[in-house]
Tab-separated table of C-alpha atoms and ligand atoms in Angstrom:
chain	number	residue	atom	x	y	z
A	1	MET	CA	16.001	-18.325	-12.014
A	2	THR	CA	12.373	-18.306	-11.443
A	3	ASP	CA	11.012	-14.787	-10.763
A	4	VAL	CA	9.647	-15.521	-7.040
A	5	VAL	CA	6.550	-12.545	-6.248
A	6	LEU	CA	4.860	-12.630	-2.612
A	7	ILE	CA	1.977	-10.451	-2.257
A	8	THR	CA	-0.248	-9.394	0.475
A	9	GLY	CA	-3.298	-8.625	0.191
A	10	GLY	CA	-3.192	-10.463	-3.284
A	11	GLY	CA	-7.155	-11.359	-2.885
A	12	SER	CA	-8.075	-8.200	-4.446
A	13	GLY	CA	-7.580	-4.882	-6.149
A	14	MET	CA	-3.813	-3.678	-7.222
A	15	GLY	CA	-2.423	-6.646	-5.242
A	16	ARG	CA	-4.719	-8.848	-7.845
A	17	GLU	CA	-3.312	-6.686	-10.326
A	18	ALA	CA	0.267	-7.242	-9.747
A	19	ALA	CA	-0.221	-10.878	-9.021
A	20	ARG	CA	-1.919	-11.421	-12.580
A	21	ARG	CA	0.687	-9.406	-14.280
A	22	PHE	CA	3.888	-11.197	-12.691
A	23	ALA	CA	2.267	-14.671	-13.393
A	24	GLY	CA	1.555	-13.584	-16.775
A	25	ARG	CA	5.066	-13.117	-17.280
A	26	GLY	CA	6.122	-16.611	-15.778
A	27	ALA	CA	6.491	-15.854	-12.211
A	28	SER	CA	5.292	-18.206	-9.230
A	29	VAL	CA	3.193	-15.871	-7.091
A	30	ALA	CA	2.703	-16.143	-3.725
A	31	LEU	CA	-1.259	-14.247	-2.382
A	32	PHE	CA	-1.387	-13.664	1.441
A	33	ASP	CA	-4.598	-12.557	2.613
A	34	VAL	CA	-7.779	-13.329	5.053
A	35	ASN	CA	-10.117	-13.382	1.424
A	36	GLN	CA	-9.791	-16.688	0.158
A	37	PRO	CA	-12.266	-16.422	-2.726
A	38	GLY	CA	-10.542	-13.244	-3.098
A	39	MET	CA	-7.546	-15.232	-4.019
A	40	ALA	CA	-8.923	-17.808	-5.793
A	41	GLU	CA	-10.103	-15.376	-8.214
A	42	THR	CA	-6.960	-13.624	-8.492
A	43	ALA	CA	-5.170	-17.446	-9.278
A	44	ALA	CA	-7.958	-18.296	-11.785
A	45	GLY	CA	-6.161	-19.328	-15.212
A	46	PHE	CA	-2.858	-19.627	-13.380
A	47	ASP	CA	-0.983	-22.379	-12.288
A	48	THR	CA	1.895	-20.704	-10.504
A	49	VAL	CA	-0.409	-18.766	-8.055
A	50	ARG	CA	-1.092	-20.074	-5.019
A	51	GLY	CA	-3.053	-18.514	-1.673
A	52	TRP	CA	-1.998	-18.670	1.778
A	53	SER	CA	-5.307	-18.080	4.183
A	54	VAL	CA	-2.656	-15.502	6.253
A	55	ASP	CA	-4.263	-12.906	8.780
A	56	ILE	CA	-1.289	-10.143	8.636
A	57	THR	CA	-0.867	-9.315	11.730
A	58	ASP	CA	0.260	-12.530	13.325
A	59	PHE	CA	3.947	-12.237	13.258
A	60	GLU	CA	4.244	-16.279	13.761
A	61	ALA	CA	1.854	-17.209	11.044
A	62	VAL	CA	3.468	-14.821	8.659
A	63	LYS	CA	6.725	-16.237	9.284
A	64	ALA	CA	5.606	-19.633	8.843
A	65	ALA	CA	4.067	-18.872	5.799
A	66	VAL	CA	6.827	-17.117	4.002
A	67	ALA	CA	8.707	-20.697	5.157
A	68	GLU	CA	5.949	-22.481	3.132
A	69	VAL	CA	6.338	-19.856	-0.015
A	70	GLU	CA	10.284	-20.380	0.341
A	71	ALA	CA	10.110	-24.065	0.461
A	72	ALA	CA	7.182	-24.359	-2.119
A	73	PHE	CA	8.615	-22.009	-5.085
A	74	GLY	CA	12.046	-21.051	-3.764
A	75	ASP	CA	13.711	-17.774	-2.461
A	76	ILE	CA	11.606	-14.789	-2.871
A	77	THR	CA	12.149	-11.995	-5.115
A	78	ARG	CA	9.882	-9.174	-4.861
A	79	LEU	CA	7.747	-8.301	-2.048
A	80	TYR	CA	4.132	-6.090	-2.932
A	81	ASN	CA	3.064	-5.395	0.499
A	82	CYS	CA	-0.796	-4.418	-0.311
A	83	ALA	CA	-2.789	-5.504	2.619
A	84	ALA	CA	-4.787	-2.982	4.140
A	85	ILE	CA	-8.396	-1.574	5.761
A	86	MET	CA	-9.564	1.774	5.007
A	87	PRO	CA	-12.585	2.843	7.514
A	88	PHE	CA	-13.131	6.778	7.795
A	89	GLY	CA	-14.428	8.802	10.233
A	90	ARG	CA	-13.975	11.494	12.652
A	91	LEU	CA	-11.863	10.680	15.028
A	92	LEU	CA	-13.706	11.265	18.328
A	93	GLU	CA	-17.090	9.186	16.329
A	94	GLN	CA	-14.574	6.390	15.325
A	95	ASP	CA	-15.293	2.841	16.993
A	96	ASN	CA	-11.824	2.806	19.287
A	97	ALA	CA	-11.276	-0.914	18.064
A	98	ILE	CA	-11.377	0.178	14.168
A	99	ILE	CA	-8.628	2.422	14.949
A	100	HIS	CA	-6.374	0.085	16.368
A	101	LYS	CA	-6.936	-2.262	14.131
A	102	GLN	CA	-6.647	-0.797	10.794
A	103	MET	CA	-2.913	0.231	12.204
A	104	ALA	CA	-2.114	-3.252	12.764
A	105	ILE	CA	-3.339	-4.214	9.523
A	106	ASN	CA	-1.707	-1.468	7.690
A	107	TYR	CA	1.334	-0.299	9.184
A	108	GLY	CA	1.508	-3.748	11.647
A	109	GLY	CA	1.133	-5.907	8.690
A	110	LEU	CA	3.975	-4.223	7.441
A	111	VAL	CA	6.583	-4.819	10.310
A	112	ASN	CA	5.692	-8.339	10.258
A	113	ILE	CA	6.048	-8.582	6.310
A	114	THR	CA	9.607	-7.021	6.513
A	115	GLN	CA	10.800	-8.721	9.357
A	116	ALA	CA	10.080	-12.009	7.495
A	117	VAL	CA	10.804	-11.438	4.386
A	118	LEU	CA	13.594	-8.799	3.815
A	119	PRO	CA	16.449	-10.149	6.102
A	120	GLY	CA	16.817	-12.757	3.331
A	121	MET	CA	16.921	-10.343	0.149
A	122	VAL	CA	19.687	-7.822	1.772
A	123	ALA	CA	21.542	-11.859	2.442
A	124	ARG	CA	20.739	-12.651	-0.903
A	125	GLY	CA	22.153	-8.901	-2.315
A	126	SER	CA	18.741	-8.897	-4.623
A	127	GLY	CA	15.406	-8.293	-4.841
A	128	ASP	CA	12.670	-5.579	-4.812
A	129	PHE	CA	11.110	-4.767	-1.778
A	130	VAL	CA	7.356	-2.243	-2.714
A	131	SER	CA	5.690	-0.952	-0.007
A	132	PHE	CA	2.220	0.612	-0.561
A	133	ALA	CA	1.705	3.946	1.327
A	134	SER	CA	-0.383	6.520	-0.403
A	135	MET	CA	-1.028	10.259	-0.799
A	136	ALA	CA	-2.982	9.953	2.350
A	137	GLY	CA	0.205	9.069	3.795
A	138	TRP	CA	1.198	12.984	2.896
A	139	ILE	CA	-1.719	14.770	3.012
A	140	PRO	CA	-3.824	14.732	6.186
A	141	MET	CA	-7.727	14.978	5.762
A	142	LEU	CA	-11.100	15.568	7.792
A	143	LYS	CA	-12.438	12.234	8.717
A	144	THR	CA	-9.447	10.429	7.133
A	145	GLY	CA	-7.489	10.703	10.219
A	146	GLY	CA	-7.264	6.912	11.734
A	147	TYR	CA	-6.281	5.884	7.894
A	148	THR	CA	-3.984	8.473	6.916
A	149	ALA	CA	-1.998	8.249	10.787
A	150	THR	CA	-1.231	4.564	9.347
A	151	LYS	CA	-0.068	5.670	6.140
A	152	PHE	CA	2.300	8.063	7.197
A	153	ALA	CA	3.380	5.618	9.457
A	154	VAL	CA	4.168	3.034	6.259
A	155	ARG	CA	6.150	6.215	4.591
A	156	ALA	CA	8.016	6.703	7.737
A	157	PHE	CA	9.081	3.043	8.223
A	158	THR	CA	10.029	2.236	4.494
A	159	GLU	CA	11.739	5.639	4.222
A	160	THR	CA	13.966	4.628	7.178
A	161	LEU	CA	14.232	0.826	5.814
A	162	TRP	CA	15.453	1.969	2.929
A	163	HIS	CA	18.052	4.254	4.227
A	164	GLU	CA	18.964	1.672	6.353
A	165	ASN	CA	19.458	-0.730	4.219
A	166	MET	CA	20.765	1.315	1.155
A	167	ASN	CA	23.406	0.399	-1.456
A	168	CYS	CA	22.683	-3.621	-0.324
A	169	GLY	CA	21.384	-4.312	-3.284
A	170	VAL	CA	17.726	-4.407	-2.668
A	171	ARG	CA	15.670	-2.028	-4.743
A	172	PHE	CA	13.083	-0.132	-2.288
A	173	ALA	CA	9.696	2.047	-3.717
A	174	CYS	CA	7.025	3.844	-1.468
A	175	VAL	CA	3.920	4.163	-3.522
A	176	CYS	CA	1.493	7.243	-3.121
A	177	PRO	CA	-1.148	6.630	-5.066
A	178	PRO	CA	-4.205	8.556	-5.378
A	179	PRO	CA	-7.335	7.410	-5.014
A	180	VAL	CA	-7.359	3.932	-7.100
A	181	ALA	CA	-10.592	2.476	-8.524
A	182	THR	CA	-10.570	-1.032	-6.071
A	183	PRO	CA	-12.902	-2.429	-3.776
A	184	LEU	CA	-11.018	-0.865	-0.969
A	185	LEU	CA	-12.744	2.594	-1.442
A	186	LYS	CA	-16.002	1.091	-0.738
A	187	GLN	CA	-14.749	0.662	2.825
A	188	GLY	CA	-14.846	4.638	3.262
A	189	LYS	CA	-18.013	4.967	1.361
A	190	GLU	CA	-19.810	2.825	3.550
A	191	SER	CA	-18.820	4.607	6.651
A	192	ASP	CA	-17.926	8.402	6.488
A	193	TRP	CA	-16.984	9.503	2.848
A	194	PRO	CA	-15.367	13.318	2.730
A	195	LYS	CA	-16.070	15.482	0.252
A	196	MET	CA	-13.185	16.247	-0.487
A	197	LEU	CA	-12.721	12.665	-2.339
A	198	GLU	CA	-16.014	13.325	-4.174
A	199	GLY	CA	-16.546	14.022	-7.513
A	200	GLU	CA	-13.849	15.339	-9.707
A	201	ARG	CA	-11.066	16.038	-6.341
A	202	GLY	CA	-11.745	11.900	-6.075
A	203	LYS	CA	-10.860	10.912	-9.717
A	204	THR	CA	-10.136	7.771	-9.590
A	205	ILE	CA	-6.856	5.389	-11.897
A	206	GLU	CA	-6.926	2.265	-12.298
A	207	PRO	CA	-4.715	-0.350	-10.728
A	208	GLY	CA	-2.650	-0.749	-13.950
A	209	ASP	CA	-1.570	2.443	-13.892
A	210	VAL	CA	-0.103	1.562	-10.098
A	211	ILE	CA	1.551	-1.165	-10.757
A	212	ASP	CA	3.325	0.683	-14.341
A	213	ALA	CA	4.264	3.171	-11.891
A	214	VAL	CA	5.737	1.245	-9.783
A	215	GLU	CA	7.961	-0.757	-11.988
A	216	ALA	CA	8.904	2.268	-13.775
A	217	THR	CA	9.779	3.681	-10.988
A	218	LEU	CA	12.023	1.039	-9.651
A	219	ASP	CA	14.061	0.604	-13.125
A	220	LYS	CA	14.786	4.519	-13.133
A	221	GLY	CA	16.351	3.769	-9.221
A	222	LYS	CA	13.484	6.031	-7.442
A	223	PHE	CA	12.167	5.735	-4.212
A	224	PHE	CA	8.978	7.398	-4.040
A	225	VAL	CA	6.193	6.093	-6.980
A	226	TYR	CA	3.314	8.912	-7.654
A	227	PRO	CA	1.156	7.295	-10.225
A	228	THR	CA	-0.154	10.690	-11.280
A	229	ARG	CA	1.540	14.366	-11.995
A	230	ASP	CA	-1.542	15.235	-9.599
A	231	ALA	CA	-0.463	13.371	-7.319
A	232	LYS	CA	3.561	14.467	-7.419
A	233	ILE	CA	2.206	18.520	-7.004
A	234	GLY	CA	-0.295	17.861	-4.224
A	235	VAL	CA	2.594	16.306	-2.261
A	236	PHE	CA	4.566	19.269	-2.961
A	237	MET	CA	2.001	21.923	-2.685
A	238	ARG	CA	1.478	20.060	1.081
A	239	ARG	CA	4.516	20.121	2.025
A	240	LEU	CA	5.305	23.831	1.199
A	241	PHE	CA	1.798	25.409	2.228
A	242	PRO	CA	-0.045	22.870	4.916
A	243	ASN	CA	-2.229	25.815	5.900
A	244	LEU	CA	-3.539	26.582	2.408
A	245	ILE	CA	-4.441	22.676	1.693
A	246	TRP	CA	-6.490	22.829	5.414
A	247	LYS	CA	-7.729	26.064	4.328
A	248	GLN	CA	-9.305	24.472	1.330
A	249	VAL	CA	-10.296	21.426	3.413
A	250	HIS	CA	-12.089	23.267	5.598
A	251	GLU	CA	-14.284	25.100	2.957
A	252	VAL	CA	-14.970	21.736	1.336
A	253	GLU	CA	-16.250	19.854	4.318
A	254	GLY	CA	-17.728	22.572	5.768
A	255	PHE	CA	-16.576	22.275	9.154
B	1	LIG	N1	-7.685	1.840	-3.468
B	1	LIG	C1	-6.955	3.455	-3.248
B	1	LIG	O1	-7.777	4.181	-3.356
B	1	LIG	C2	-5.916	3.682	-2.734
B	1	LIG	C3	-5.033	4.730	-2.906
B	1	LIG	C4	-3.439	4.597	-1.948
B	1	LIG	C5	-3.044	4.196	-1.484
B	1	LIG	N2	-4.136	2.589	-1.523
B	1	LIG	C6	-3.141	1.563	-0.860
B	1	LIG	O2	-2.804	0.378	-1.777
B	1	LIG	C7	-2.620	-0.678	-1.343
B	1	LIG	C8	-3.570	-1.691	-2.035
B	1	LIG	O3	-5.266	-0.968	-1.633
B	1	LIG	P1	-6.000	-1.710	-2.423
B	1	LIG	O4	-7.341	-0.850	-2.661
B	1	LIG	O5	-5.775	-2.959	-3.928
B	1	LIG	O6	-7.400	-2.637	-1.803
B	1	LIG	P2	-8.045	-3.217	-1.977
B	1	LIG	O7	-9.654	-3.681	-0.612
B	1	LIG	O8	-8.676	-4.135	-3.230
B	1	LIG	O9	-7.433	-4.694	-1.543
B	1	LIG	C9	-6.753	-4.908	0.072
B	1	LIG	C10	-6.501	-6.796	0.317
B	1	LIG	O10	-5.996	-6.720	1.672
B	1	LIG	C11	-6.854	-7.477	2.369
B	1	LIG	N3	-6.632	-7.735	3.985
B	1	LIG	C12	-7.117	-6.670	4.565
B	1	LIG	N4	-7.060	-7.172	6.026
B	1	LIG	C13	-5.970	-7.778	5.727
B	1	LIG	C14	-5.460	-8.885	7.133
B	1	LIG	N5	-5.487	-8.703	8.258
B	1	LIG	N6	-4.600	-9.687	6.497
B	1	LIG	C15	-4.096	-10.050	5.195
B	1	LIG	N7	-4.950	-9.282	4.044
B	1	LIG	C16	-5.912	-8.638	4.903
B	1	LIG	C17	-8.273	-7.805	2.215
B	1	LIG	O11	-8.745	-8.782	2.136
B	1	LIG	C18	-7.660	-7.093	0.183
B	1	LIG	O12	-7.647	-8.242	-0.304
B	1	LIG	C19	-3.092	-0.918	0.655
B	1	LIG	O13	-2.248	-0.292	0.768
B	1	LIG	C20	-3.725	0.977	0.491
B	1	LIG	O14	-3.982	1.507	1.702
B	1	LIG	C21	-4.910	2.921	-1.963
């Protein structure tokens, strides 16, 4: 049976990395993105990768595109939900519409793609459901509040979804990477980049490292994907010593 992979945000970054990796193994890959040139770059050199221009916040458009993918390629066997934006800023200074927009894309998009794709996987009793949260889904910091709120929401939604559909044959993963070298970071840097993410603290890993970790985590039957040891330790520290982390954040930011 052909692997049919649907990747939101497949026109860039980690979505692109996953798309090209799965296509290289013979999968049919559907990309949903608002970035058409990006999708064309992802698909370059592969006959089995096709882009759909879909705004993930539009539920009707998402459902219609999912139906087209299944008509073209067959039942979806893997979902990677990568679409996101990352504008940073202090919450009282950030544009109201931007704070709402990032929730609509980063969290609302997950809700839409889940309701469009997961019922089919559950009915078939198989599939991989991969949701991209972040270390930001565990650790709030100064200037990242709007984005972090979206990632807390993604983590809570995905964790509940997993528990509501345990043992149905679908494998679930919630990905919590540290900073990754993709174009997403540019959005943060062009807005109001926190000092906490400068230098060694903001050291990036490569998109391929994250996709390796996703596959290894699914194969081990685990849910949370921490691509580095430091990411795992950071989350552990936040859970045990939130005040200690806040103290460090204030010291570093200087307010
Ligand atoms: N890069 C990082 O440092 C990092 C770290 C942790 C988690 N993440 C998460 O990993 C995921 C992938 O991030 P990335 O770094 O590959 O990002 P990226 O910016 O490289 O790619 C994101 C893609 O989402 C698309 N997108 C934006 N709005 C959309 C919309 N309304 N509808 C459809 N597509 C839309 C963009 O056009 C882009 O192609 C995101 O959920 C991100 O929050 C990223």
